[in-house]
């Protein structure tokens, strides 16, 4: 009534994927469902020219609808970047390293420009963590972690966690290709 502006946000009830991973209580089919829904959400963002740049288990929220079906919400677009033409919505300095290193694409770790394929790496790293119990690279120091991201191929999922369905191994390993030209090119792939 007084002309003040406000923003109404959806109230989410549930837990983050990070919390679920700490509890270690997600079934394989639930992990796959989370991955599919995150890719659907990222495809919608990418279609609008937005790259998240900080996908990680803490930014994936799990909730359930009235029928008990799992619903995934991607949250915290705080460091997102607009890649399509039009007015710049999000500005960051060229070469700035933004994101959480455990799930960061190699090109992002190098401070190079990123596109939707960086988010695909992050989805692959999140799924790797969900399936194996840890991210592809784990180091005690930030600099060592960044160095490994930039210079080493991640471990092969099928070697770290034998017995997973081949199609799932192929999907995750396709997302975790260091060379962006060999990585999945779209969240819709």
PDB file of C-alpha atoms in Angstrom, residues 18-157:
ATOM      1  CA  UNK A  18      24.817 -31.955   0.588  1.00  0.00           C
ATOM      2  CA  UNK A  19      22.760 -32.967   3.625  1.00  0.00           C
ATOM      3  CA  UNK A  20      21.494 -36.062   1.810  1.00  0.00           C
ATOM      4  CA  UNK A  21      25.051 -37.043   0.859  1.00  0.00           C
ATOM      5  CA  UNK A  22      26.188 -36.661   4.458  1.00  0.00           C
ATOM      6  CA  UNK A  23      23.321 -38.932   5.516  1.00  0.00           C
ATOM      7  CA  UNK A  24      24.283 -41.384   2.762  1.00  0.00           C
ATOM      8  CA  UNK A  25      20.658 -42.417   2.316  1.00  0.00           C
ATOM      9  CA  UNK A  26      19.954 -41.794  -1.363  1.00  0.00           C
ATOM     10  CA  UNK A  27      19.319 -44.798  -3.574  1.00  0.00           C
ATOM     11  CA  UNK A  28      20.905 -45.053  -7.017  1.00  0.00           C
ATOM     12  CA  UNK A  29      17.582 -44.316  -8.748  1.00  0.00           C
ATOM     13  CA  UNK A  30      17.178 -41.170  -6.610  1.00  0.00           C
ATOM     14  CA  UNK A  31      20.693 -39.981  -7.502  1.00  0.00           C
ATOM     15  CA  UNK A  32      19.899 -40.500 -11.188  1.00  0.00           C
ATOM     16  CA  UNK A  33      16.601 -38.606 -10.758  1.00  0.00           C
ATOM     17  CA  UNK A  34      18.453 -35.716  -9.091  1.00  0.00           C
ATOM     18  CA  UNK A  35      20.914 -35.623 -11.992  1.00  0.00           C
ATOM     19  CA  UNK A  36      18.162 -35.613 -14.611  1.00  0.00           C
ATOM     20  CA  UNK A  37      16.253 -32.835 -12.863  1.00  0.00           C
ATOM     21  CA  UNK A  38      19.397 -30.716 -12.382  1.00  0.00           C
ATOM     22  CA  UNK A  39      20.210 -31.111 -16.083  1.00  0.00           C
ATOM     23  CA  UNK A  40      16.641 -30.112 -16.995  1.00  0.00           C
ATOM     24  CA  UNK A  41      16.960 -27.008 -14.812  1.00  0.00           C
ATOM     25  CA  UNK A  42      20.368 -26.143 -16.228  1.00  0.00           C
ATOM     26  CA  UNK A  43      19.056 -26.595 -19.783  1.00  0.00           C
ATOM     27  CA  UNK A  44      16.311 -24.057 -19.009  1.00  0.00           C
ATOM     28  CA  UNK A  45      18.865 -21.591 -17.591  1.00  0.00           C
ATOM     29  CA  UNK A  46      21.266 -22.155 -20.494  1.00  0.00           C
ATOM     30  CA  UNK A  47      18.418 -21.607 -22.994  1.00  0.00           C
ATOM     31  CA  UNK A  48      18.057 -18.167 -21.413  1.00  0.00           C
ATOM     32  CA  UNK A  49      21.791 -17.503 -21.656  1.00  0.00           C
ATOM     33  CA  UNK A  50      22.533 -17.984 -17.951  1.00  0.00           C
ATOM     34  CA  UNK A  51      25.463 -20.021 -16.626  1.00  0.00           C
ATOM     35  CA  UNK A  52      25.192 -20.847 -12.894  1.00  0.00           C
ATOM     36  CA  UNK A  53      28.967 -21.158 -12.238  1.00  0.00           C
ATOM     37  CA  UNK A  54      28.550 -22.570  -8.712  1.00  0.00           C
ATOM     38  CA  UNK A  55      26.664 -25.842  -8.936  1.00  0.00           C
ATOM     39  CA  UNK A  56      27.448 -27.939  -5.883  1.00  0.00           C
ATOM     40  CA  UNK A  57      25.521 -30.192  -3.491  1.00  0.00           C
ATOM     41  CA  UNK A  58      24.755 -27.211  -1.226  1.00  0.00           C
ATOM     42  CA  UNK A  59      23.011 -25.451  -4.148  1.00  0.00           C
ATOM     43  CA  UNK A  60      20.792 -28.379  -5.068  1.00  0.00           C
ATOM     44  CA  UNK A  61      17.714 -28.555  -2.890  1.00  0.00           C
ATOM     45  CA  UNK A  62      15.586 -31.692  -2.573  1.00  0.00           C
ATOM     46  CA  UNK A  63      11.913 -31.352  -1.801  1.00  0.00           C
ATOM     47  CA  UNK A  64       8.914 -33.603  -2.279  1.00  0.00           C
ATOM     48  CA  UNK A  65       5.516 -32.819  -3.750  1.00  0.00           C
ATOM     49  CA  UNK A  66       2.157 -33.753  -2.207  1.00  0.00           C
ATOM     50  CA  UNK A  67       2.339 -37.183  -3.869  1.00  0.00           C
ATOM     51  CA  UNK A  68       5.790 -37.874  -2.427  1.00  0.00           C
ATOM     52  CA  UNK A  69       7.679 -37.396  -5.714  1.00  0.00           C
ATOM     53  CA  UNK A  70      11.193 -35.948  -5.473  1.00  0.00           C
ATOM     54  CA  UNK A  71      11.493 -32.414  -6.834  1.00  0.00           C
ATOM     55  CA  UNK A  72      14.874 -30.767  -7.313  1.00  0.00           C
ATOM     56  CA  UNK A  73      15.420 -27.016  -7.079  1.00  0.00           C
ATOM     57  CA  UNK A  74      18.634 -25.314  -8.164  1.00  0.00           C
ATOM     58  CA  UNK A  75      19.365 -22.470  -5.790  1.00  0.00           C
ATOM     59  CA  UNK A  76      21.862 -19.627  -5.307  1.00  0.00           C
ATOM     60  CA  UNK A  77      22.444 -18.007  -8.660  1.00  0.00           C
ATOM     61  CA  UNK A  78      24.605 -15.432  -6.873  1.00  0.00           C
ATOM     62  CA  UNK A  79      27.611 -15.779  -9.202  1.00  0.00           C
ATOM     63  CA  UNK A  80      25.614 -16.648 -12.322  1.00  0.00           C
ATOM     64  CA  UNK A  81      26.619 -15.014 -15.593  1.00  0.00           C
ATOM     65  CA  UNK A  82      24.562 -14.059 -18.575  1.00  0.00           C
ATOM     66  CA  UNK A  83      26.162 -15.266 -21.814  1.00  0.00           C
ATOM     67  CA  UNK A  84      23.535 -14.190 -24.334  1.00  0.00           C
ATOM     68  CA  UNK A  85      23.238 -10.827 -25.993  1.00  0.00           C
ATOM     69  CA  UNK A  86      21.445  -8.105 -24.121  1.00  0.00           C
ATOM     70  CA  UNK A  87      22.088  -5.946 -21.092  1.00  0.00           C
ATOM     71  CA  UNK A  88      24.616  -7.421 -18.657  1.00  0.00           C
ATOM     72  CA  UNK A  89      22.794  -8.609 -15.561  1.00  0.00           C
ATOM     73  CA  UNK A  90      25.783  -9.992 -13.690  1.00  0.00           C
ATOM     74  CA  UNK A  91      29.240  -8.498 -13.873  1.00  0.00           C
ATOM     75  CA  UNK A  92      32.525 -10.026 -12.807  1.00  0.00           C
ATOM     76  CA  UNK A  93      36.083  -9.189 -13.645  1.00  0.00           C
ATOM     77  CA  UNK A  94      37.669 -11.152 -16.489  1.00  0.00           C
ATOM     78  CA  UNK A  95      39.945 -13.812 -14.996  1.00  0.00           C
ATOM     79  CA  UNK A  96      38.153 -13.870 -11.647  1.00  0.00           C
ATOM     80  CA  UNK A  97      37.791 -17.370 -10.238  1.00  0.00           C
ATOM     81  CA  UNK A  98      34.288 -17.864  -8.885  1.00  0.00           C
ATOM     82  CA  UNK A  99      32.680 -21.057  -7.695  1.00  0.00           C
ATOM     83  CA  UNK A 100      33.405 -23.921  -5.352  1.00  0.00           C
ATOM     84  CA  UNK A 101      36.665 -25.615  -6.373  1.00  0.00           C
ATOM     85  CA  UNK A 102      35.602 -29.242  -5.772  1.00  0.00           C
ATOM     86  CA  UNK A 103      32.942 -28.931  -8.484  1.00  0.00           C
ATOM     87  CA  UNK A 104      34.591 -26.280 -10.672  1.00  0.00           C
ATOM     88  CA  UNK A 105      35.398 -26.905 -14.333  1.00  0.00           C
ATOM     89  CA  UNK A 106      39.081 -26.744 -15.337  1.00  0.00           C
ATOM     90  CA  UNK A 107      38.553 -23.672 -17.529  1.00  0.00           C
ATOM     91  CA  UNK A 108      36.831 -21.937 -14.636  1.00  0.00           C
ATOM     92  CA  UNK A 109      39.701 -22.851 -12.299  1.00  0.00           C
ATOM     93  CA  UNK A 110      42.082 -21.272 -14.824  1.00  0.00           C
ATOM     94  CA  UNK A 111      40.075 -18.034 -14.779  1.00  0.00           C
ATOM     95  CA  UNK A 112      39.138 -18.452 -18.441  1.00  0.00           C
ATOM     96  CA  UNK A 113      35.728 -17.467 -19.821  1.00  0.00           C
ATOM     97  CA  UNK A 114      33.082 -20.120 -19.200  1.00  0.00           C
ATOM     98  CA  UNK A 115      29.906 -21.184 -20.907  1.00  0.00           C
ATOM     99  CA  UNK A 116      27.211 -23.779 -20.247  1.00  0.00           C
ATOM    100  CA  UNK A 117      29.761 -26.591 -20.519  1.00  0.00           C
ATOM    101  CA  UNK A 118      31.309 -25.465 -17.216  1.00  0.00           C
ATOM    102  CA  UNK A 119      27.963 -26.177 -15.542  1.00  0.00           C
ATOM    103  CA  UNK A 120      27.942 -29.614 -17.180  1.00  0.00           C
ATOM    104  CA  UNK A 121      31.326 -30.363 -15.603  1.00  0.00           C
ATOM    105  CA  UNK A 122      29.876 -29.304 -12.245  1.00  0.00           C
ATOM    106  CA  UNK A 123      26.864 -31.590 -12.658  1.00  0.00           C
ATOM    107  CA  UNK A 124      29.265 -34.434 -13.488  1.00  0.00           C
ATOM    108  CA  UNK A 125      31.365 -33.663 -10.400  1.00  0.00           C
ATOM    109  CA  UNK A 126      28.262 -33.552  -8.200  1.00  0.00           C
ATOM    110  CA  UNK A 127      27.063 -36.890  -9.559  1.00  0.00           C
ATOM    111  CA  UNK A 128      30.556 -38.368  -9.142  1.00  0.00           C
ATOM    112  CA  UNK A 129      30.412 -37.301  -5.488  1.00  0.00           C
ATOM    113  CA  UNK A 130      26.898 -38.675  -5.016  1.00  0.00           C
ATOM    114  CA  UNK A 131      27.899 -42.027  -6.529  1.00  0.00           C
ATOM    115  CA  UNK A 132      31.326 -42.473  -4.900  1.00  0.00           C
ATOM    116  CA  UNK A 133      31.176 -40.544  -1.628  1.00  0.00           C
ATOM    117  CA  UNK A 134      33.617 -37.810  -2.673  1.00  0.00           C
ATOM    118  CA  UNK A 135      34.305 -35.275  -5.425  1.00  0.00           C
ATOM    119  CA  UNK A 136      36.632 -36.167  -8.319  1.00  0.00           C
ATOM    120  CA  UNK A 137      39.497 -34.186  -6.804  1.00  0.00           C
ATOM    121  CA  UNK A 138      40.083 -33.696  -3.091  1.00  0.00           C
ATOM    122  CA  UNK A 139      43.072 -31.778  -1.768  1.00  0.00           C
ATOM    123  CA  UNK A 140      43.834 -30.108   1.541  1.00  0.00           C
ATOM    124  CA  UNK A 141      44.854 -26.797  -0.020  1.00  0.00           C
ATOM    125  CA  UNK A 142      43.090 -24.588  -2.511  1.00  0.00           C
ATOM    126  CA  UNK A 143      46.174 -24.187  -4.727  1.00  0.00           C
ATOM    127  CA  UNK A 144      46.763 -27.950  -5.015  1.00  0.00           C
ATOM    128  CA  UNK A 145      43.103 -28.503  -5.841  1.00  0.00           C
ATOM    129  CA  UNK A 146      43.149 -25.830  -8.552  1.00  0.00           C
ATOM    130  CA  UNK A 147      46.386 -27.269  -9.957  1.00  0.00           C
ATOM    131  CA  UNK A 148      44.898 -30.756 -10.195  1.00  0.00           C
ATOM    132  CA  UNK A 149      41.720 -29.422 -11.823  1.00  0.00           C
ATOM    133  CA  UNK A 150      43.753 -27.625 -14.454  1.00  0.00           C
ATOM    134  CA  UNK A 151      46.325 -30.347 -15.127  1.00  0.00           C
ATOM    135  CA  UNK A 152      44.903 -33.800 -14.420  1.00  0.00           C
ATOM    136  CA  UNK A 153      42.076 -35.881 -15.758  1.00  0.00           C
ATOM    137  CA  UNK A 154      39.600 -36.907 -13.076  1.00  0.00           C
ATOM    138  CA  UNK A 155      39.560 -40.533 -11.974  1.00  0.00           C
ATOM    139  CA  UNK A 156      37.354 -42.810 -14.044  1.00  0.00           C
ATOM    140  CA  UNK A 157      33.998 -43.328 -12.351  1.00  0.00           C
TER     141      UNK A 157
END
